[in-house]
Structure formats: C-alpha cells, structure tokens
Short mmCIF file of C-alpha atoms and ligand atoms in Angstrom, two decimals:
data_model
loop_
_atom_site.label_atom_id
_atom_site.label_comp_id
_atom_site.label_asym_id
_atom_site.label_seq_id
_atom_site.Cartn_x
_atom_site.Cartn_y
_atom_site.Cartn_z
CA MET A 1 -48.63 51.17 -34.69
CA ARG A 2 -50.04 53.07 -31.74
CA PRO A 3 -47.22 55.29 -30.48
CA LEU A 4 -47.68 54.82 -26.73
CA VAL A 5 -44.77 52.96 -25.07
CA ALA A 6 -43.24 52.64 -21.63
CA GLU A 7 -39.50 52.98 -22.13
CA ILE A 8 -37.47 51.46 -19.31
CA ASP A 9 -33.95 52.78 -18.75
CA LEU A 10 -32.09 49.91 -17.09
CA GLY A 11 -28.97 52.06 -16.75
CA ALA A 12 -30.97 54.47 -14.59
CA LEU A 13 -32.20 51.51 -12.52
CA ARG A 14 -28.61 50.49 -11.82
CA HIS A 15 -27.68 54.10 -11.06
CA ASN A 16 -30.50 54.38 -8.52
CA TYR A 17 -29.59 51.04 -6.93
CA ARG A 18 -26.00 52.24 -6.53
CA LEU A 19 -27.30 55.43 -4.87
CA ALA A 20 -29.22 53.28 -2.37
CA CYS A 21 -25.97 51.46 -1.58
CA GLU A 22 -23.99 54.69 -1.28
CA CYS A 23 -26.52 56.09 1.23
CA ALA A 24 -25.99 53.04 3.42
CA PRO A 25 -22.39 51.88 3.04
CA HIS A 26 -22.62 49.48 6.01
CA SER A 27 -25.80 47.75 4.84
CA GLN A 28 -26.63 45.32 2.09
CA SER A 29 -29.57 46.37 -0.02
CA VAL A 30 -32.19 43.92 -1.19
CA ALA A 31 -33.76 45.29 -4.37
CA VAL A 32 -37.54 45.28 -3.97
CA ILE A 33 -39.04 44.17 -7.28
CA LYS A 34 -42.54 43.15 -6.20
CA ALA A 35 -45.59 44.03 -8.31
CA ASP A 36 -43.64 43.31 -11.51
CA ALA A 37 -40.89 45.69 -10.33
CA TYR A 38 -43.43 48.46 -9.69
CA GLY A 39 -44.70 48.03 -13.25
CA HIS A 40 -41.24 48.03 -14.87
CA GLY A 41 -40.96 44.29 -15.56
CA ALA A 42 -39.55 42.10 -12.78
CA ILE A 43 -37.56 39.73 -14.99
CA GLU A 44 -35.81 42.48 -16.96
CA CYS A 45 -35.13 44.52 -13.81
CA ALA A 46 -33.77 41.48 -11.95
CA ARG A 47 -31.47 40.65 -14.86
CA ALA A 48 -30.25 44.25 -14.98
CA LEU A 49 -29.48 44.17 -11.24
CA GLU A 50 -28.08 40.65 -10.99
CA GLY A 51 -24.47 40.79 -9.91
CA LEU A 52 -25.10 44.21 -8.34
CA ALA A 53 -27.89 43.41 -5.87
CA PRO A 54 -27.19 40.45 -3.57
CA ALA A 55 -30.91 39.66 -3.16
CA PHE A 56 -34.38 40.54 -4.42
CA ALA A 57 -37.67 40.96 -2.57
CA VAL A 58 -41.18 40.18 -3.78
CA ALA A 59 -44.67 39.96 -2.28
CA SER A 60 -45.52 36.34 -2.99
CA THR A 61 -44.27 32.91 -3.97
CA GLU A 62 -45.93 33.43 -7.37
CA GLU A 63 -43.75 36.49 -7.98
CA ALA A 64 -40.64 34.60 -6.83
CA LEU A 65 -41.38 31.67 -9.16
CA VAL A 66 -41.65 33.99 -12.17
CA LEU A 67 -38.07 35.03 -11.43
CA ARG A 68 -36.82 31.49 -10.80
CA HIS A 69 -38.40 30.28 -14.05
CA ALA A 70 -36.57 33.08 -15.87
CA GLY A 71 -33.31 31.74 -14.48
CA ILE A 72 -32.73 34.26 -11.68
CA GLN A 73 -30.52 32.45 -9.15
CA SER A 74 -30.11 35.15 -6.47
CA PRO A 75 -31.78 34.92 -3.07
CA ILE A 76 -35.40 36.11 -3.15
CA VAL A 77 -37.17 37.28 0.02
CA LEU A 78 -40.93 36.81 0.47
CA LEU A 79 -41.80 40.05 2.27
CA GLU A 80 -45.05 38.67 3.69
CA GLY A 81 -43.89 35.08 3.87
CA ILE A 82 -46.26 32.36 2.72
CA PHE A 83 -50.03 32.62 2.33
CA GLU A 84 -50.70 28.86 2.54
CA VAL A 85 -48.84 26.07 4.32
CA SER A 86 -48.32 24.19 1.05
CA GLU A 87 -45.98 26.95 -0.17
CA LEU A 88 -43.27 25.80 2.22
CA ALA A 89 -42.33 23.04 -0.20
CA LEU A 90 -41.77 25.70 -2.90
CA VAL A 91 -39.79 27.88 -0.50
CA ASP A 92 -37.52 24.90 0.12
CA GLU A 93 -37.28 23.75 -3.49
CA HIS A 94 -36.54 27.23 -4.85
CA ARG A 95 -34.32 28.36 -1.96
CA LEU A 96 -36.47 31.36 -1.03
CA TRP A 97 -36.06 33.46 2.09
CA MET A 98 -39.21 34.15 4.04
CA ALA A 99 -40.70 36.63 6.46
CA VAL A 100 -42.64 35.13 9.37
CA HIS A 101 -45.22 37.55 10.68
CA THR A 102 -47.95 35.45 12.28
CA ASP A 103 -48.54 32.39 14.44
CA TRP A 104 -49.78 29.98 11.79
CA GLN A 105 -46.70 30.68 9.63
CA LEU A 106 -44.51 30.01 12.65
CA ASP A 107 -46.27 26.74 13.49
CA ALA A 108 -46.14 25.58 9.88
CA LEU A 109 -42.43 26.33 9.66
CA LEU A 110 -41.65 24.50 12.90
CA ALA A 111 -43.61 21.48 11.68
CA PHE A 112 -41.85 21.44 8.31
CA LYS A 113 -38.77 19.42 7.39
CA PRO A 114 -36.88 21.37 4.72
CA ARG A 115 -34.00 19.82 2.78
CA GLN A 116 -31.88 22.77 3.89
CA PRO A 117 -32.52 25.38 6.59
CA ILE A 118 -34.57 28.38 5.43
CA PRO A 119 -33.35 31.97 5.91
CA VAL A 120 -36.05 33.68 8.02
CA TRP A 121 -36.84 37.35 8.63
CA LEU A 122 -38.95 37.58 11.80
CA LYS A 123 -41.35 40.48 11.47
CA VAL A 124 -41.88 42.74 14.45
CA ASP A 125 -44.68 45.27 14.69
CA SER A 126 -42.86 48.32 16.02
CA GLY A 127 -45.77 50.70 15.44
CA MET A 128 -47.00 50.36 11.85
CA HIS A 129 -49.74 48.04 13.18
CA ARG A 130 -50.06 46.12 9.96
CA LEU A 131 -48.01 42.90 10.07
CA GLY A 132 -45.76 41.37 12.70
CA PHE A 133 -45.46 40.21 16.29
CA SER A 134 -45.47 42.55 19.28
CA PRO A 135 -41.94 43.15 20.59
CA PRO A 136 -42.32 40.91 23.70
CA ARG A 137 -43.74 38.10 21.57
CA ALA A 138 -41.03 38.57 18.95
CA GLU A 139 -38.45 38.19 21.70
CA GLN A 140 -39.88 34.78 22.67
CA ILE A 141 -40.18 33.62 19.09
CA TRP A 142 -36.62 34.72 18.37
CA GLN A 143 -35.41 32.32 21.07
CA THR A 144 -37.40 29.48 19.50
CA LEU A 145 -36.37 30.20 15.91
CA SER A 146 -32.71 30.68 16.71
CA GLN A 147 -32.63 27.05 17.96
CA ALA A 148 -34.87 25.61 15.25
CA PRO A 149 -33.14 23.28 12.77
CA GLN A 150 -35.47 24.55 10.02
CA VAL A 151 -34.05 28.07 10.29
CA THR A 152 -30.86 29.83 9.30
CA ALA A 153 -29.71 33.44 8.90
CA LEU A 154 -32.38 34.73 11.27
CA HIS A 155 -33.01 38.49 11.06
CA LEU A 156 -35.43 40.89 12.69
CA MET A 157 -37.55 42.81 10.21
CA SER A 158 -39.82 45.78 10.74
CA HIS A 159 -41.43 48.52 8.66
CA PHE A 160 -41.85 52.27 9.21
CA ALA A 161 -45.15 54.11 8.96
CA THR A 162 -43.73 57.62 8.45
CA ALA A 163 -40.17 57.38 7.08
CA ASP A 164 -41.11 59.75 4.24
CA ALA A 165 -42.32 62.53 6.56
CA GLU A 166 -40.34 65.55 7.64
CA ASP A 167 -41.56 65.02 11.20
CA THR A 168 -39.38 62.19 12.57
CA ASP A 169 -41.10 61.68 15.96
CA TYR A 170 -42.88 58.47 15.07
CA LEU A 171 -39.87 56.97 13.30
CA GLN A 172 -37.83 57.68 16.43
CA TYR A 173 -40.51 56.02 18.55
CA GLN A 174 -40.35 52.92 16.34
CA MET A 175 -36.53 52.97 16.41
CA THR A 176 -36.41 53.09 20.23
CA MET A 177 -38.48 49.93 20.38
CA LEU A 178 -36.37 48.19 17.73
CA GLN A 179 -33.03 49.16 19.21
CA ALA A 180 -34.05 47.78 22.61
CA LEU A 181 -35.03 44.52 20.95
CA ALA A 182 -31.91 44.31 18.82
CA GLU A 183 -29.69 44.86 21.83
CA CYS A 184 -31.31 42.23 23.99
CA LEU A 185 -31.32 39.67 21.17
CA ASP A 186 -28.12 40.72 19.43
CA ALA A 187 -30.20 40.46 16.27
CA PRO A 188 -29.24 41.60 12.77
CA MET A 189 -31.97 43.85 11.41
CA CYS A 190 -33.72 44.77 8.20
CA LEU A 191 -35.81 47.92 8.61
CA ALA A 192 -35.32 50.63 6.00
CA ASN A 193 -37.59 51.15 3.00
CA SER A 194 -36.67 53.80 0.37
CA PRO A 195 -37.31 56.93 2.47
CA ALA A 196 -35.48 55.49 5.48
CA THR A 197 -32.59 54.42 3.22
CA LEU A 198 -32.40 57.96 1.81
CA ALA A 199 -32.95 60.03 4.94
CA HIS A 200 -32.52 58.03 8.16
CA PRO A 201 -29.09 56.43 8.67
CA VAL A 202 -30.20 55.47 12.20
CA ALA A 203 -32.54 52.94 10.57
CA HIS A 204 -29.92 51.34 8.32
CA GLY A 205 -29.48 47.69 9.28
CA HIS A 206 -27.61 44.65 8.07
CA TRP A 207 -30.06 44.79 5.21
CA ASN A 208 -32.18 47.61 3.78
CA ARG A 209 -35.19 47.22 1.50
CA PRO A 210 -35.28 50.06 -1.03
CA GLY A 211 -38.15 49.84 -3.50
CA VAL A 212 -39.63 52.87 -5.20
CA MET A 213 -36.37 54.86 -5.19
CA LEU A 214 -34.85 52.24 -7.51
CA TYR A 215 -37.35 53.38 -10.13
CA GLY A 216 -36.35 57.03 -9.72
CA SER A 217 -39.26 58.25 -7.64
CA ASP A 218 -38.38 60.44 -4.66
CA PRO A 219 -40.40 59.17 -1.69
CA LEU A 220 -39.41 62.00 0.66
CA GLU A 221 -41.84 64.73 1.63
CA VAL A 222 -38.86 67.08 1.35
CA ALA A 223 -36.16 66.03 -1.13
CA ASN A 224 -32.56 65.73 0.05
CA ALA A 225 -29.18 65.85 -1.71
CA THR A 226 -29.29 62.14 -2.54
CA SER A 227 -32.92 61.89 -3.57
CA ARG A 228 -32.34 64.71 -6.04
CA GLN A 229 -29.86 62.47 -7.87
CA LEU A 230 -32.42 59.75 -8.58
CA ALA A 231 -33.01 59.24 -12.30
CA PRO A 232 -36.37 58.28 -13.79
CA VAL A 233 -36.45 54.70 -15.05
CA MET A 234 -39.81 54.67 -16.83
CA THR A 235 -40.70 57.16 -19.54
CA LEU A 236 -44.33 56.92 -20.61
CA ARG A 237 -44.13 58.31 -24.12
CA SER A 238 -46.72 58.87 -26.83
CA GLU A 239 -47.50 61.24 -29.68
CA VAL A 240 -49.99 63.85 -30.77
CA ILE A 241 -52.56 62.20 -33.08
CA ALA A 242 -54.80 65.23 -33.77
CA ILE A 243 -54.93 68.98 -33.18
CA ARG A 244 -58.02 71.16 -32.58
CA GLU A 245 -58.22 74.95 -32.95
CA LEU A 246 -60.88 76.29 -30.56
CA GLU A 247 -62.69 79.58 -30.03
CA ALA A 248 -63.10 81.08 -26.57
CA GLY A 249 -65.59 79.11 -24.49
CA GLU A 250 -65.60 75.92 -26.57
CA PRO A 251 -65.44 72.81 -24.38
CA VAL A 252 -63.13 69.80 -24.72
CA GLY A 253 -63.90 66.14 -24.06
CA TYR A 254 -66.45 64.35 -21.86
CA GLY A 255 -68.65 66.69 -19.88
CA GLY A 256 -66.85 69.68 -21.34
CA ARG A 257 -64.84 70.02 -18.14
CA TRP A 258 -62.29 72.33 -19.74
CA ARG A 259 -63.29 75.32 -21.87
CA ALA A 260 -60.95 77.38 -23.96
CA PRO A 261 -60.26 80.63 -22.09
CA GLY A 262 -59.55 82.35 -25.44
CA ARG A 263 -58.53 81.13 -28.87
CA ALA A 264 -56.75 77.88 -28.06
CA LYS A 265 -54.98 74.93 -29.60
CA VAL A 266 -55.56 71.49 -28.11
CA ALA A 267 -53.53 68.38 -28.91
CA VAL A 268 -55.07 64.91 -28.70
CA VAL A 269 -52.62 62.33 -27.34
CA ALA A 270 -52.74 58.53 -27.67
CA ALA A 271 -52.83 57.60 -23.96
CA GLY A 272 -55.76 57.13 -21.61
CA TYR A 273 -57.04 55.33 -18.56
CA GLY A 274 -57.25 52.14 -20.64
CA ASP A 275 -53.45 52.30 -20.55
CA GLY A 276 -53.32 53.04 -16.83
CA TYR A 277 -53.01 56.81 -17.09
CA ASP A 278 -54.94 58.09 -14.09
CA ARG A 279 -58.43 59.35 -14.90
CA HIS A 280 -58.27 61.54 -11.79
CA ALA A 281 -55.75 63.84 -13.53
CA ILE A 282 -57.13 67.36 -13.16
CA ASP A 283 -56.94 70.19 -15.68
CA GLY A 284 -53.40 71.53 -15.39
CA THR A 285 -51.69 68.14 -14.89
CA PRO A 286 -48.25 68.52 -16.47
CA VAL A 287 -46.99 66.71 -19.60
CA LEU A 288 -44.08 67.45 -21.94
CA VAL A 289 -44.82 68.18 -25.61
CA ASN A 290 -41.64 68.20 -27.68
CA GLY A 291 -39.88 68.42 -24.31
CA GLN A 292 -41.75 71.61 -23.38
CA PRO A 293 -44.16 71.92 -20.44
CA ALA A 294 -47.85 71.75 -21.28
CA ARG A 295 -51.00 70.91 -19.32
CA ILE A 296 -53.89 68.50 -19.54
CA ALA A 297 -57.14 70.16 -20.58
CA GLY A 298 -60.30 68.10 -20.20
CA LYS A 299 -61.14 64.69 -18.78
CA VAL A 300 -58.89 61.74 -19.58
CA SER A 301 -60.69 59.24 -21.86
CA MET A 302 -60.00 55.52 -22.23
CA ASP A 303 -57.61 55.76 -25.18
CA MET A 304 -56.88 59.48 -25.44
CA LEU A 305 -56.22 62.59 -23.45
CA THR A 306 -56.16 66.25 -24.42
CA VAL A 307 -53.49 68.87 -23.78
CA ASP A 308 -53.56 72.66 -24.08
CA VAL A 309 -50.72 73.45 -26.49
CA THR A 310 -51.77 77.03 -27.25
CA HIS A 311 -48.39 78.25 -26.03
CA VAL A 312 -46.28 75.31 -27.17
CA PRO A 313 -44.71 76.21 -30.52
CA ASP A 314 -44.26 73.63 -33.29
CA THR A 315 -46.83 71.17 -31.98
CA ARG A 316 -47.78 68.89 -34.85
CA ILE A 317 -49.32 65.51 -35.43
CA GLY A 318 -46.52 63.14 -34.44
CA SER A 319 -45.00 65.49 -31.84
CA GLU A 320 -43.52 63.64 -28.88
CA VAL A 321 -45.60 63.67 -25.68
CA VAL A 322 -44.07 62.49 -22.42
CA LEU A 323 -46.61 61.70 -19.71
CA TRP A 324 -43.78 61.19 -17.21
CA GLY A 325 -40.07 60.52 -17.49
CA ARG A 326 -37.45 61.98 -19.82
CA ALA A 327 -38.13 63.69 -23.15
CA ALA A 328 -35.88 63.43 -26.21
CA ASN A 329 -34.49 66.90 -25.45
CA GLY A 330 -33.47 65.76 -21.95
CA ALA A 331 -36.27 67.56 -20.06
CA VAL A 332 -37.59 65.51 -17.14
CA LEU A 333 -41.14 65.33 -15.81
CA PRO A 334 -40.95 63.36 -12.54
CA VAL A 335 -43.76 60.86 -12.01
CA ASP A 336 -44.04 62.32 -8.49
CA HIS A 337 -45.20 65.65 -9.96
CA VAL A 338 -47.86 63.98 -12.06
CA ALA A 339 -49.05 61.99 -9.03
CA ARG A 340 -49.78 65.17 -7.08
CA TYR A 341 -52.22 66.31 -9.76
CA CYS A 342 -53.94 62.93 -9.63
CA ASP A 343 -54.33 62.99 -5.85
CA THR A 344 -52.15 59.89 -5.60
CA ILE A 345 -48.54 58.71 -5.26
CA SER A 346 -46.00 57.57 -7.84
CA TYR A 347 -46.45 53.95 -6.72
CA THR A 348 -50.01 53.74 -8.08
CA LEU A 349 -49.12 55.41 -11.39
CA LEU A 350 -46.11 53.15 -12.02
CA THR A 351 -47.82 49.90 -10.98
CA GLY A 352 -50.93 51.01 -12.86
CA VAL A 353 -49.46 51.01 -16.38
CA LEU A 354 -51.50 48.27 -18.05
CA PRO A 355 -50.27 45.35 -20.19
CA ARG A 356 -51.64 47.09 -23.30
CA VAL A 357 -48.64 49.43 -23.13
CA PRO A 358 -45.56 47.79 -24.65
CA ARG A 359 -42.41 47.98 -22.51
CA ARG A 360 -39.23 48.82 -24.39
CA TYR A 361 -35.92 48.26 -22.62
CA HIS A 362 -32.74 50.31 -23.00
CA PRO A 363 -30.17 48.97 -23.08
CA CYS A 364 -31.48 45.49 -23.82
CA PRO A 365 -31.28 43.33 -20.71
CA PRO A 366 -28.93 40.35 -21.02
CA SER A 367 -31.08 37.55 -22.41
CA SER A 368 -29.44 34.84 -20.35
CA PRO A 369 -28.90 35.54 -16.67
CA THR A 370 -25.39 35.86 -15.28
CA ALA A 371 -24.80 33.39 -12.48
CA MET A 372 -23.85 34.83 -9.12
C1 PLP B 421 -42.82 47.39 -0.64
C2 PLP B 421 -42.01 47.20 0.58
C3 PLP B 421 -40.78 47.86 0.73
C4 PLP B 421 -40.28 48.89 -0.27
O1 PLP B 421 -40.92 50.10 0.01
P1 PLP B 421 -40.57 51.44 -0.81
O2 PLP B 421 -41.35 52.49 -0.12
O3 PLP B 421 -41.03 51.20 -2.20
O4 PLP B 421 -39.11 51.61 -0.72
C5 PLP B 421 -40.02 47.59 1.84
N1 PLP B 421 -40.47 46.71 2.78
C6 PLP B 421 -41.65 46.08 2.70
C7 PLP B 421 -42.06 45.14 3.77
C8 PLP B 421 -42.46 46.31 1.60
O5 PLP B 421 -43.64 45.68 1.52
#
C-alpha cells in the first residue's frame, strides 16, 4: 500500500494538554478540537483527553454533534455560538455551551425555552474587531443575561489579535479594557488562546482556550521555556519510491524549477499536494530522510515530491521520509519550520492534511468513551 500516513501520538497530545494546565494553574483549560482537532481527528483526540480536559471547544454544532454521536459526554463549547436559530434545540438537547456574539443570537436565546439553562460565554470585542459586542454594550447585555432564566454559568469571552507577538502593547491594550469590564461586572473570564496561555499569565482567566499548542506547534514568535517542551503530535511519514542520479544542470519536476548544481541524487517521495502537502513549499524546505535533514528540490506535484539526497548517505527505495514530526531515530522536524518555507503557519498545514492520508493512532484510543 502507499506508504504515506499521518501518525498521531495521543500520548504527546496529553503531554501538551498537561503543559497548558501547568502554565495556568489557576485556570481550567478547554481543549480546542475544532476543525477535526486541527486535522488530527476530533473523536480520537477527545477520547484521549476525556477525563483530563473538563471541556472541549468546537466551531459549530455540526462539529459538536460528531463528538456527541461518538459518545463524548463532556461539555462542548460552540466558540461562535449558533449560525441559525433552529440550532438552539440541538444546543439544549445535547447540553452544549454557547458563545453569544451578536444581537440576533441574543434575541433568539431570550425567546427560547430550554429544558435546562444553557451555559453562555458572552463575547466582547476588546480590539480584535472580528466577533463580539463593544464593551459598553457587553456590559448592558451582561445585566440582561445574568437575570435570564435561559442562562447559567455566564462568562465573558474575548480573543487576542497579537498574543503570539513579542511586542505586547496591543495585548495590554486589550487587557486594560477587559479588566475594567471584569471588575465592574465581577465576571469570570475566558480569554487566552495558546500563545496567551503560554506567555501571558495576565490573560489567564477562569477558563483558557488552548488550541494549536495541544498539537505540539509553538505559536510564539519567540519560543519560551514552556513552548520548547511541546511535543509534536502528528508525524506525516512516507517513503522514497524512486531515486534519480543527475548530472550538473539537469532539471527536476514541473517547470524544471530546481537544477542539479553538480552531480546530484534526488529521491522521489510519495506525498504531494493531493495529500495536503503545501504546493508553495520552496526549494530548500526541510524534510527528514532516515532521520537526517534533507531539502525539497523542485515543485511539489499532486502525488509526489522530490528531495535532494546527494549528501544523505544510505538513501534507498523504502527509506523513511518525515515531512514533519518525529523520525524513527528520534529526530524532530517541527511543523512550524516547514510552515515558514511554505509562507504559511502550522495551522494550515495541519488542518490541510486531506482524507486520502490514513491516520494511525498511537497508542490506540479507548474505543468506548470513559464517562466523566
Ligand atoms: C481557534 C480558537 C482558539 C484556539 O486558538 P489557538 O491559537 O489554536 O490556541 C481559541 N479561541 C477561539 C475563539 C478560537 O476560535
């Protein structure tokens, strides 16, 4: 069978989740597993974290229902709330928690009669200017929601635009706004994404919302002592399926983008953009061949890519190629490094691995969920 697989290390996932908790000992951490757990498989990741994470977060009711149908009992937060009024019945039936970020969601909630009150995270726009109510409006709505029979466990929620950056001015600006609001409302808060969880204790609230760090990607512009301990969860692994010996000047692949600078050896690898490997990868993008550093040479094709292995000894047909993650010899190629060569971020590479690539889980996730 085709050798390309995405191996998912669920032990590393748990390790990274524990790191998120250790960074923020006074917060609870909701594990963000939207977008199929950033491409890692939401059901398997939820099962691996059940009993460790008190709640999960997803982007839609559809994503929450996938988890409920797999038997996941834990609270699940809808980070953007509902998209249609009719979803409120599902929120109620499946005991989901919901963000409320806009007027029609608020009106729909206040007109709804749930069987039990719904935990609500009221979203404030503190400067990201994407979702949420202005602080003065949030203050009014807070008063309404805190008296509403439909609502329980009301929290303030906000999101940072620059928590990953070394320059903390804008995060501090957002925090000033949020602290003023929290004080006047005596509101429990949920603010921190991965970079804020890792680097900004001032932003730690009753809840934090770490996402990408759980998968071992370091979101910080400048790594810190904790982010360096993150372990990769996904290893995208394939094999060499052919080897070419080239003379100086001979081109490789579509358009002949790369030419051998001298006598060269090029390995053809079973992985391409039809698997989600980024076609923007430039010549020089790192991979590991038999656990040794090597570089992409030539344009990525749909099912294959080519690697300069002139200086990698013992490269043969069948040699292990790691596109990101951990090689058999223990060498690690962080997905963040690969992303830089593709002019993107780890998030797009991880969520971009296509269904054609089989996921293989280690250790096997428990097949039946453990009840909380
Ligand atoms: C995706 C998301 C997160 C997680 O962000 P990371 O950068 O992956 O940690 C947190 N909060 C909200 C509202 C999100 O949409």
